[in-house]
Amino acid sequence: MAGGSAGAGGAGAGGRPAPQLDGLFLRRFLRLQAVLFSGWPSPGALMFLTLLCVALLEQLVIYQVGVIPSQYYEVLGNKDFSGFKTLTAIALTLIVVNSTLKSFDQFICNMMYVSWRKSLTEYLHSCYFQGQVYYSLHVLREDIDNPDQRISQDVERFCRQLSSMASKLIISPFTLAYYTYQCFQSTGWLGPVSIFGYFIIGTMVNKVLMSPIVSKLVQQEKLEGDFRFKHMQIRVNAEPAAFYRAGRVEHMRTDRRLQSLLQTQRELIGKELWLYIGINTFDYLGSILSYVVIAIPIFSGVYGDLSPTELSALVSKNAFVSIYLIGCFSQLIDLFSTVTDVAGYTHRIGELQETLLSLGRKKNDNYSEAKASWDLDGHSGEDPVPRDTAFLLEQVTLSVPSSGKLLIKDLSLRISQGNSVMIVGNTGTGKTSLLRVLGGLWESTRGSVKMLTCFGPRGVVFLPQRPFFTDGSLREQVIYPLKEIYPVSGSADDERIVRFLELAGLTDLLVRAGGLDKRVDWNWYDILSPGEMQRLSFARLFYLQPKYAGGHDWSGEDLAYTFLSVLDEATSALTEEVEHELYRVCLQLGMTLISVGHRASLEKFHSWILKLHGEGRWELTRCEKMKRLPAGERC
């Protein structure tokens, strides 16, 4: 499973290059920026423009505040009390304005973080939930570790770090240009050249120190996801682990992942130490450099005609200009530690984005876009075969995607209304794999698989071997997934839902849940037994039967559409008596069944038996037991 890949391999494991600050990083970063600034006037673009205006005003005020000390030297040197009072009033006003602008600067950065996280997360969700991309990513791909962590955690950290840098980055070109000009006016060409040379050397040194940190950060995030997944694995499987008395071994395995994570963190901290030494050294060297730049014209006699008071005021102003210019460069150098974090998250999110887009482009030619989602509006278009046909398989060969193991060879089959099929065979012969092909999750190695009806009401419903329940009320479990897609399926059909719960033998569940619409705070997997989970899945199946969908009553020609249920060992946790009753209700509701099972008692509910022998061999036979089923139990 890709989401829980273990191991402590480096970021370049599997033959992939280790993430670096290179052209690949730049391309991925620009693609993410295209998502954050998707158009004009997008919220992100408007806030970015507002931030630019606020930051420019802030810099104008900062300059005025910065030259006030030089003005204090002048009024104090001249003993100008009136000028002192005026200057103090101006200084207090500027400080209040500057504090307000700084607060707005931080406020806008925080709002940009929220907006960016919303845009990027929703974009990734749209790619992730497109068709069966999320299934392919978790089950069929092994090169993307912890996609859930990348979407939920890495995106959050990426947007937060980027928003913290935004103000400094957007204002840097303006401040550098303005203070370079002011520095040139004060010190001549020597000041700007010295400061720019200092910055270039600092950038080169920090680039060398940053390179190994990016790949190590990516590795750390992978191991963080693996460690979190291990705890989630124990939480989900707490009961089986307890039956196995597995506390000690899982303790050891969990600690092993923790130790691997902590070792990587120690290595990362060691590499960051040298980066911090470089950053701090350049910060303090900058303050000395500013006075060296100022001293050169003073000792060379350029300002020899000024009085001590005028010279003090000039030195104060020139010191502010030079120190601020160096401070601008120092800020950029200080950002290198943040840039390494952003680069690591950029590679992880960018890699996920590339994989999602790649999977989204791979479309199965045998399944149209309309068939890949729940169709609540009915069937359209002309079929090349009779309308009661659900699936048409022609010379289908099926192999395991990961290993290439041959499961089924040259299978031809037409599944139509009223002709239920039971799939049997030993473990590993391809029973569930065939259902995955019918459901569009896997592609056949060879041959044609055509789905000639739709998913959902009046179409096909799959009941997987492991039931799935979402968060929400009991009603939402029964009508899932119609709640979000077709909201009017709500309170109008209480009687139907209660009736189907009774048919599934879950009357007591209605009492335990406190009614259909009470919001429960429990995990459905924790309070339901395996048998109850399968019963609730059948209640959902009954609700989605063709005559009723989303509270609508279809009649006439609409009822000619095939309603087909695909059951993957959906009664394995139930007794034969309960299984018999649930299948009988399915047939009475007019369902055609494709069942995977091992019990011979299921044969009487099916017209055909497809037996898989493995290594490509299969056998299709007519089931005579269906004819002997009492008339009251048949469709």
mmCIF file of N, CA and C in Angstrom, residues 397-475:
data_model
loop_
_atom_site.group_PDB
_atom_site.id
_atom_site.type_symbol
_atom_site.label_atom_id
_atom_site.label_comp_id
_atom_site.label_asym_id
_atom_site.label_seq_id
_atom_site.Cartn_x
_atom_site.Cartn_y
_atom_site.Cartn_z
ATOM 1 N N THR A 397 -8.651 -10.978 -21.412
ATOM 2 C CA THR A 397 -7.543 -11.601 -20.688
ATOM 3 C C THR A 397 -7.153 -10.671 -19.549
ATOM 4 N N LEU A 398 -6.974 -11.254 -18.354
ATOM 5 C CA LEU A 398 -6.730 -10.463 -17.163
ATOM 6 C C LEU A 398 -5.497 -10.980 -16.430
ATOM 7 N N SER A 399 -4.606 -10.040 -16.081
ATOM 8 C CA SER A 399 -3.399 -10.371 -15.319
ATOM 9 C C SER A 399 -3.272 -9.408 -14.147
ATOM 10 N N VAL A 400 -2.529 -9.817 -13.124
ATOM 11 C CA VAL A 400 -2.271 -8.945 -11.980
ATOM 12 C C VAL A 400 -1.364 -7.800 -12.444
ATOM 13 N N PRO A 401 -1.764 -6.534 -12.223
ATOM 14 C CA PRO A 401 -0.957 -5.401 -12.726
ATOM 15 C C PRO A 401 0.477 -5.389 -12.208
ATOM 16 N N SER A 402 0.671 -5.723 -10.940
ATOM 17 C CA SER A 402 2.009 -5.589 -10.356
ATOM 18 C C SER A 402 2.954 -6.708 -10.772
ATOM 19 N N SER A 403 2.435 -7.940 -10.873
ATOM 20 C CA SER A 403 3.301 -9.092 -11.139
ATOM 21 C C SER A 403 3.151 -9.680 -12.530
ATOM 22 N N GLY A 404 2.034 -9.356 -13.204
ATOM 23 C CA GLY A 404 1.790 -9.932 -14.530
ATOM 24 C C GLY A 404 1.269 -11.362 -14.491
ATOM 25 N N LYS A 405 0.931 -11.865 -13.296
ATOM 26 C CA LYS A 405 0.415 -13.235 -13.167
ATOM 27 C C LYS A 405 -0.897 -13.372 -13.930
ATOM 28 N N LEU A 406 -0.992 -14.388 -14.788
ATOM 29 C CA LEU A 406 -2.180 -14.613 -15.597
ATOM 30 C C LEU A 406 -3.305 -15.168 -14.729
ATOM 31 N N LEU A 407 -4.470 -14.534 -14.797
ATOM 32 C CA LEU A 407 -5.627 -14.974 -14.015
ATOM 33 C C LEU A 407 -6.723 -15.559 -14.900
ATOM 34 N N ILE A 408 -7.100 -14.824 -15.925
ATOM 35 C CA ILE A 408 -8.195 -15.228 -16.808
ATOM 36 C C ILE A 408 -7.751 -15.002 -18.249
ATOM 37 N N LYS A 409 -8.107 -15.934 -19.131
ATOM 38 C CA LYS A 409 -7.706 -15.811 -20.533
ATOM 39 C C LYS A 409 -8.912 -16.018 -21.440
ATOM 40 N N ASP A 410 -9.098 -15.066 -22.364
ATOM 41 C CA ASP A 410 -10.102 -15.149 -23.436
ATOM 42 C C ASP A 410 -11.503 -15.426 -22.902
ATOM 43 N N LEU A 411 -11.939 -14.626 -21.918
ATOM 44 C CA LEU A 411 -13.283 -14.775 -21.363
ATOM 45 C C LEU A 411 -14.258 -13.928 -22.170
ATOM 46 N N SER A 412 -15.315 -14.563 -22.664
ATOM 47 C CA SER A 412 -16.397 -13.856 -23.347
ATOM 48 C C SER A 412 -17.679 -14.104 -22.561
ATOM 49 N N LEU A 413 -18.385 -13.000 -22.238
ATOM 50 C CA LEU A 413 -19.538 -13.124 -21.354
ATOM 51 C C LEU A 413 -20.447 -11.928 -21.550
ATOM 52 N N ARG A 414 -21.759 -12.201 -21.592
ATOM 53 C CA ARG A 414 -22.759 -11.129 -21.623
ATOM 54 C C ARG A 414 -23.634 -11.262 -20.392
ATOM 55 N N ILE A 415 -23.669 -10.200 -19.590
ATOM 56 C CA ILE A 415 -24.450 -10.206 -18.356
ATOM 57 C C ILE A 415 -25.657 -9.310 -18.577
ATOM 58 N N SER A 416 -26.841 -9.890 -18.555
ATOM 59 C CA SER A 416 -28.059 -9.144 -18.852
ATOM 60 C C SER A 416 -29.059 -9.296 -17.725
ATOM 61 N N GLN A 417 -30.128 -8.513 -17.797
ATOM 62 C CA GLN A 417 -31.117 -8.488 -16.731
ATOM 63 C C GLN A 417 -31.778 -9.848 -16.579
ATOM 64 N N GLY A 418 -31.869 -10.309 -15.321
ATOM 65 C CA GLY A 418 -32.518 -11.579 -15.040
ATOM 66 C C GLY A 418 -31.601 -12.778 -15.086
ATOM 67 N N ASN A 419 -30.369 -12.582 -15.549
ATOM 68 C CA ASN A 419 -29.419 -13.683 -15.623
ATOM 69 C C ASN A 419 -28.285 -13.443 -14.625
ATOM 70 N N SER A 420 -28.520 -13.848 -13.392
ATOM 71 C CA SER A 420 -27.520 -13.642 -12.346
ATOM 72 C C SER A 420 -26.375 -14.619 -12.515
ATOM 73 N N VAL A 421 -25.184 -14.162 -12.140
ATOM 74 C CA VAL A 421 -23.969 -14.964 -12.322
ATOM 75 C C VAL A 421 -23.262 -15.081 -10.965
ATOM 76 N N MET A 422 -22.851 -16.297 -10.644
ATOM 77 C CA MET A 422 -22.055 -16.530 -9.438
ATOM 78 C C MET A 422 -20.644 -16.908 -9.848
ATOM 79 N N ILE A 423 -19.668 -16.224 -9.281
ATOM 80 C CA ILE A 423 -18.263 -16.467 -9.597
ATOM 81 C C ILE A 423 -17.641 -17.237 -8.442
ATOM 82 N N VAL A 424 -17.082 -18.380 -8.734
ATOM 83 C CA VAL A 424 -16.474 -19.231 -7.712
ATOM 84 C C VAL A 424 -15.056 -19.587 -8.140
ATOM 85 N N GLY A 425 -14.303 -20.134 -7.198
ATOM 86 C CA GLY A 425 -12.926 -20.525 -7.488
ATOM 87 C C GLY A 425 -12.082 -20.446 -6.241
ATOM 88 N N ASN A 426 -10.927 -21.037 -6.307
ATOM 89 C CA ASN A 426 -10.014 -20.997 -5.165
ATOM 90 C C ASN A 426 -9.439 -19.596 -4.981
ATOM 91 N N THR A 427 -8.827 -19.371 -3.837
ATOM 92 C CA THR A 427 -8.183 -18.088 -3.553
ATOM 93 C C THR A 427 -7.055 -17.822 -4.553
ATOM 94 N N GLY A 428 -7.028 -16.586 -5.082
ATOM 95 C CA GLY A 428 -5.970 -16.202 -6.004
ATOM 96 C C GLY A 428 -6.243 -16.539 -7.451
ATOM 97 N N THR A 429 -7.469 -16.977 -7.769
ATOM 98 C CA THR A 429 -7.777 -17.318 -9.171
ATOM 99 C C THR A 429 -8.341 -16.127 -9.945
ATOM 100 N N GLY A 430 -8.655 -14.995 -9.253
ATOM 101 C CA GLY A 430 -9.063 -13.784 -9.973
ATOM 102 C C GLY A 430 -10.514 -13.402 -9.827
ATOM 103 N N LYS A 431 -11.189 -13.905 -8.787
ATOM 104 C CA LYS A 431 -12.618 -13.577 -8.632
ATOM 105 C C LYS A 431 -12.821 -12.079 -8.394
ATOM 106 N N THR A 432 -12.189 -11.559 -7.349
ATOM 107 C CA THR A 432 -12.317 -10.131 -7.063
ATOM 108 C C THR A 432 -11.661 -9.295 -8.156
ATOM 109 N N SER A 433 -10.604 -9.800 -8.763
ATOM 110 C CA SER A 433 -9.931 -9.067 -9.838
ATOM 111 C C SER A 433 -10.863 -8.858 -11.020
ATOM 112 N N LEU A 434 -11.713 -9.856 -11.304
ATOM 113 C CA LEU A 434 -12.678 -9.705 -12.391
ATOM 114 C C LEU A 434 -13.684 -8.605 -12.065
ATOM 115 N N LEU A 435 -14.095 -8.523 -10.788
ATOM 116 C CA LEU A 435 -15.011 -7.444 -10.397
ATOM 117 C C LEU A 435 -14.327 -6.087 -10.534
ATOM 118 N N ARG A 436 -13.031 -6.034 -10.251
ATOM 119 C CA ARG A 436 -12.307 -4.764 -10.403
ATOM 120 C C ARG A 436 -12.303 -4.313 -11.866
ATOM 121 N N VAL A 437 -12.192 -5.265 -12.769
ATOM 122 C CA VAL A 437 -12.252 -4.924 -14.200
ATOM 123 C C VAL A 437 -13.646 -4.445 -14.570
ATOM 124 N N LEU A 438 -14.679 -5.125 -14.060
ATOM 125 C CA LEU A 438 -16.043 -4.696 -14.349
ATOM 126 C C LEU A 438 -16.306 -3.302 -13.784
ATOM 127 N N GLY A 439 -15.713 -3.013 -12.630
ATOM 128 C CA GLY A 439 -15.916 -1.707 -12.006
ATOM 129 C C GLY A 439 -15.025 -0.616 -12.545
ATOM 130 N N GLY A 440 -14.141 -0.936 -13.482
ATOM 131 C CA GLY A 440 -13.271 0.078 -14.065
ATOM 132 C C GLY A 440 -12.061 0.417 -13.230
ATOM 133 N N LEU A 441 -11.795 -0.367 -12.170
ATOM 134 C CA LEU A 441 -10.625 -0.097 -11.338
ATOM 135 C C LEU A 441 -9.354 -0.627 -11.983
ATOM 136 N N TRP A 442 -9.454 -1.755 -12.643
ATOM 137 C CA TRP A 442 -8.328 -2.328 -13.377
ATOM 138 C C TRP A 442 -8.664 -2.340 -14.855
ATOM 139 N N GLU A 443 -7.637 -2.376 -15.665
ATOM 140 C CA GLU A 443 -7.820 -2.542 -17.103
ATOM 141 C C GLU A 443 -7.478 -3.974 -17.489
ATOM 142 N N SER A 444 -8.202 -4.483 -18.432
ATOM 143 C CA SER A 444 -7.915 -5.844 -18.909
ATOM 144 C C SER A 444 -6.613 -5.834 -19.715
ATOM 145 N N THR A 445 -5.886 -6.945 -19.647
ATOM 146 C CA THR A 445 -4.648 -7.050 -20.415
ATOM 147 C C THR A 445 -4.936 -7.064 -21.910
ATOM 148 N N ARG A 446 -6.007 -7.734 -22.261
ATOM 149 C CA ARG A 446 -6.398 -7.832 -23.677
ATOM 150 C C ARG A 446 -7.895 -8.039 -23.742
ATOM 151 N N GLY A 447 -8.499 -7.665 -24.860
ATOM 152 C CA GLY A 447 -9.923 -7.858 -25.040
ATOM 153 C C GLY A 447 -10.715 -6.607 -24.752
ATOM 154 N N SER A 448 -12.022 -6.730 -24.812
ATOM 155 C CA SER A 448 -12.928 -5.591 -24.678
ATOM 156 C C SER A 448 -13.884 -5.818 -23.504
ATOM 157 N N VAL A 449 -13.978 -4.806 -22.644
ATOM 158 C CA VAL A 449 -14.933 -4.819 -21.534
ATOM 159 C C VAL A 449 -15.821 -3.597 -21.696
ATOM 160 N N LYS A 450 -17.094 -3.827 -21.955
ATOM 161 C CA LYS A 450 -18.020 -2.722 -22.171
ATOM 162 C C LYS A 450 -19.083 -2.727 -21.083
ATOM 163 N N MET A 451 -19.208 -1.583 -20.439
ATOM 164 C CA MET A 451 -20.271 -1.395 -19.458
ATOM 165 C C MET A 451 -21.365 -0.588 -20.137
ATOM 166 N N LEU A 452 -22.541 -1.190 -20.271
ATOM 167 C CA LEU A 452 -23.596 -0.596 -21.083
ATOM 168 C C LEU A 452 -24.736 -0.047 -20.250
ATOM 169 N N THR A 453 -24.495 0.145 -18.992
ATOM 170 C CA THR A 453 -25.457 0.813 -18.123
ATOM 171 C C THR A 453 -24.680 1.769 -17.234
ATOM 172 N N CYS A 454 -25.312 2.331 -16.254
ATOM 173 C CA CYS A 454 -24.669 3.338 -15.427
ATOM 174 C C CYS A 454 -24.462 2.823 -14.009
ATOM 175 N N PHE A 455 -23.616 3.526 -13.268
ATOM 176 C CA PHE A 455 -23.480 3.239 -11.850
ATOM 177 C C PHE A 455 -24.642 3.878 -11.096
ATOM 178 N N GLY A 456 -25.070 3.231 -10.031
ATOM 179 C CA GLY A 456 -26.062 3.831 -9.161
ATOM 180 C C GLY A 456 -27.457 3.333 -9.426
ATOM 181 N N PRO A 457 -28.501 4.047 -8.961
ATOM 182 C CA PRO A 457 -29.887 3.638 -9.181
ATOM 183 C C PRO A 457 -30.180 3.414 -10.658
ATOM 184 N N ARG A 458 -30.967 2.383 -10.948
ATOM 185 C CA ARG A 458 -31.305 1.956 -12.313
ATOM 186 C C ARG A 458 -30.073 1.470 -13.060
ATOM 187 N N GLY A 459 -29.007 1.187 -12.324
ATOM 188 C CA GLY A 459 -27.791 0.739 -12.973
ATOM 189 C C GLY A 459 -27.108 -0.336 -12.166
ATOM 190 N N VAL A 460 -25.850 -0.106 -11.869
ATOM 191 C CA VAL A 460 -25.015 -1.100 -11.202
ATOM 192 C C VAL A 460 -24.570 -0.560 -9.847
ATOM 193 N N VAL A 461 -24.662 -1.412 -8.828
ATOM 194 C CA VAL A 461 -24.127 -1.090 -7.513
ATOM 195 C C VAL A 461 -23.183 -2.209 -7.104
ATOM 196 N N PHE A 462 -21.986 -1.826 -6.663
ATOM 197 C CA PHE A 462 -20.995 -2.791 -6.197
ATOM 198 C C PHE A 462 -21.003 -2.826 -4.669
ATOM 199 N N LEU A 463 -21.065 -4.027 -4.106
ATOM 200 C CA LEU A 463 -20.883 -4.222 -2.675
ATOM 201 C C LEU A 463 -19.543 -4.896 -2.466
ATOM 202 N N PRO A 464 -18.516 -4.144 -2.047
ATOM 203 C CA PRO A 464 -17.189 -4.746 -1.897
ATOM 204 C C PRO A 464 -17.135 -5.704 -0.711
ATOM 205 N N GLN A 465 -16.090 -6.514 -0.702
ATOM 206 C CA GLN A 465 -15.909 -7.496 0.355
ATOM 207 C C GLN A 465 -15.784 -6.814 1.718
ATOM 208 N N ARG A 466 -15.130 -5.669 1.753
ATOM 209 C CA ARG A 466 -15.011 -4.901 2.991
ATOM 210 C C ARG A 466 -15.964 -3.716 2.925
ATOM 211 N N PRO A 467 -17.010 -3.696 3.762
ATOM 212 C CA PRO A 467 -17.993 -2.601 3.701
ATOM 213 C C PRO A 467 -17.332 -1.253 3.965
ATOM 214 N N PHE A 468 -17.929 -0.219 3.393
ATOM 215 C CA PHE A 468 -17.411 1.142 3.589
ATOM 216 C C PHE A 468 -18.507 1.997 4.191
ATOM 217 N N PHE A 469 -18.154 2.706 5.281
ATOM 218 C CA PHE A 469 -19.081 3.627 5.928
ATOM 219 C C PHE A 469 -18.388 4.961 6.126
ATOM 220 N N THR A 470 -19.110 6.030 5.844
ATOM 221 C CA THR A 470 -18.574 7.367 5.982
ATOM 222 C C THR A 470 -18.950 7.927 7.347
ATOM 223 N N ASP A 471 -18.465 9.097 7.672
ATOM 224 C CA ASP A 471 -18.894 9.745 8.906
ATOM 225 C C ASP A 471 -20.272 10.348 8.686
ATOM 226 N N GLY A 472 -21.089 10.354 9.714
ATOM 227 C CA GLY A 472 -22.416 10.936 9.575
ATOM 228 C C GLY A 472 -23.476 10.095 10.254
ATOM 229 N N SER A 473 -24.727 10.452 10.002
ATOM 230 C CA SER A 473 -25.878 9.822 10.643
ATOM 231 C C SER A 473 -26.188 8.476 10.004
ATOM 232 N N LEU A 474 -27.154 7.768 10.606
ATOM 233 C CA LEU A 474 -27.568 6.471 10.068
ATOM 234 C C LEU A 474 -28.191 6.643 8.687
ATOM 235 N N ARG A 475 -28.960 7.709 8.485
ATOM 236 C CA ARG A 475 -29.546 7.950 7.169
ATOM 237 C C ARG A 475 -28.446 8.060 6.109
#
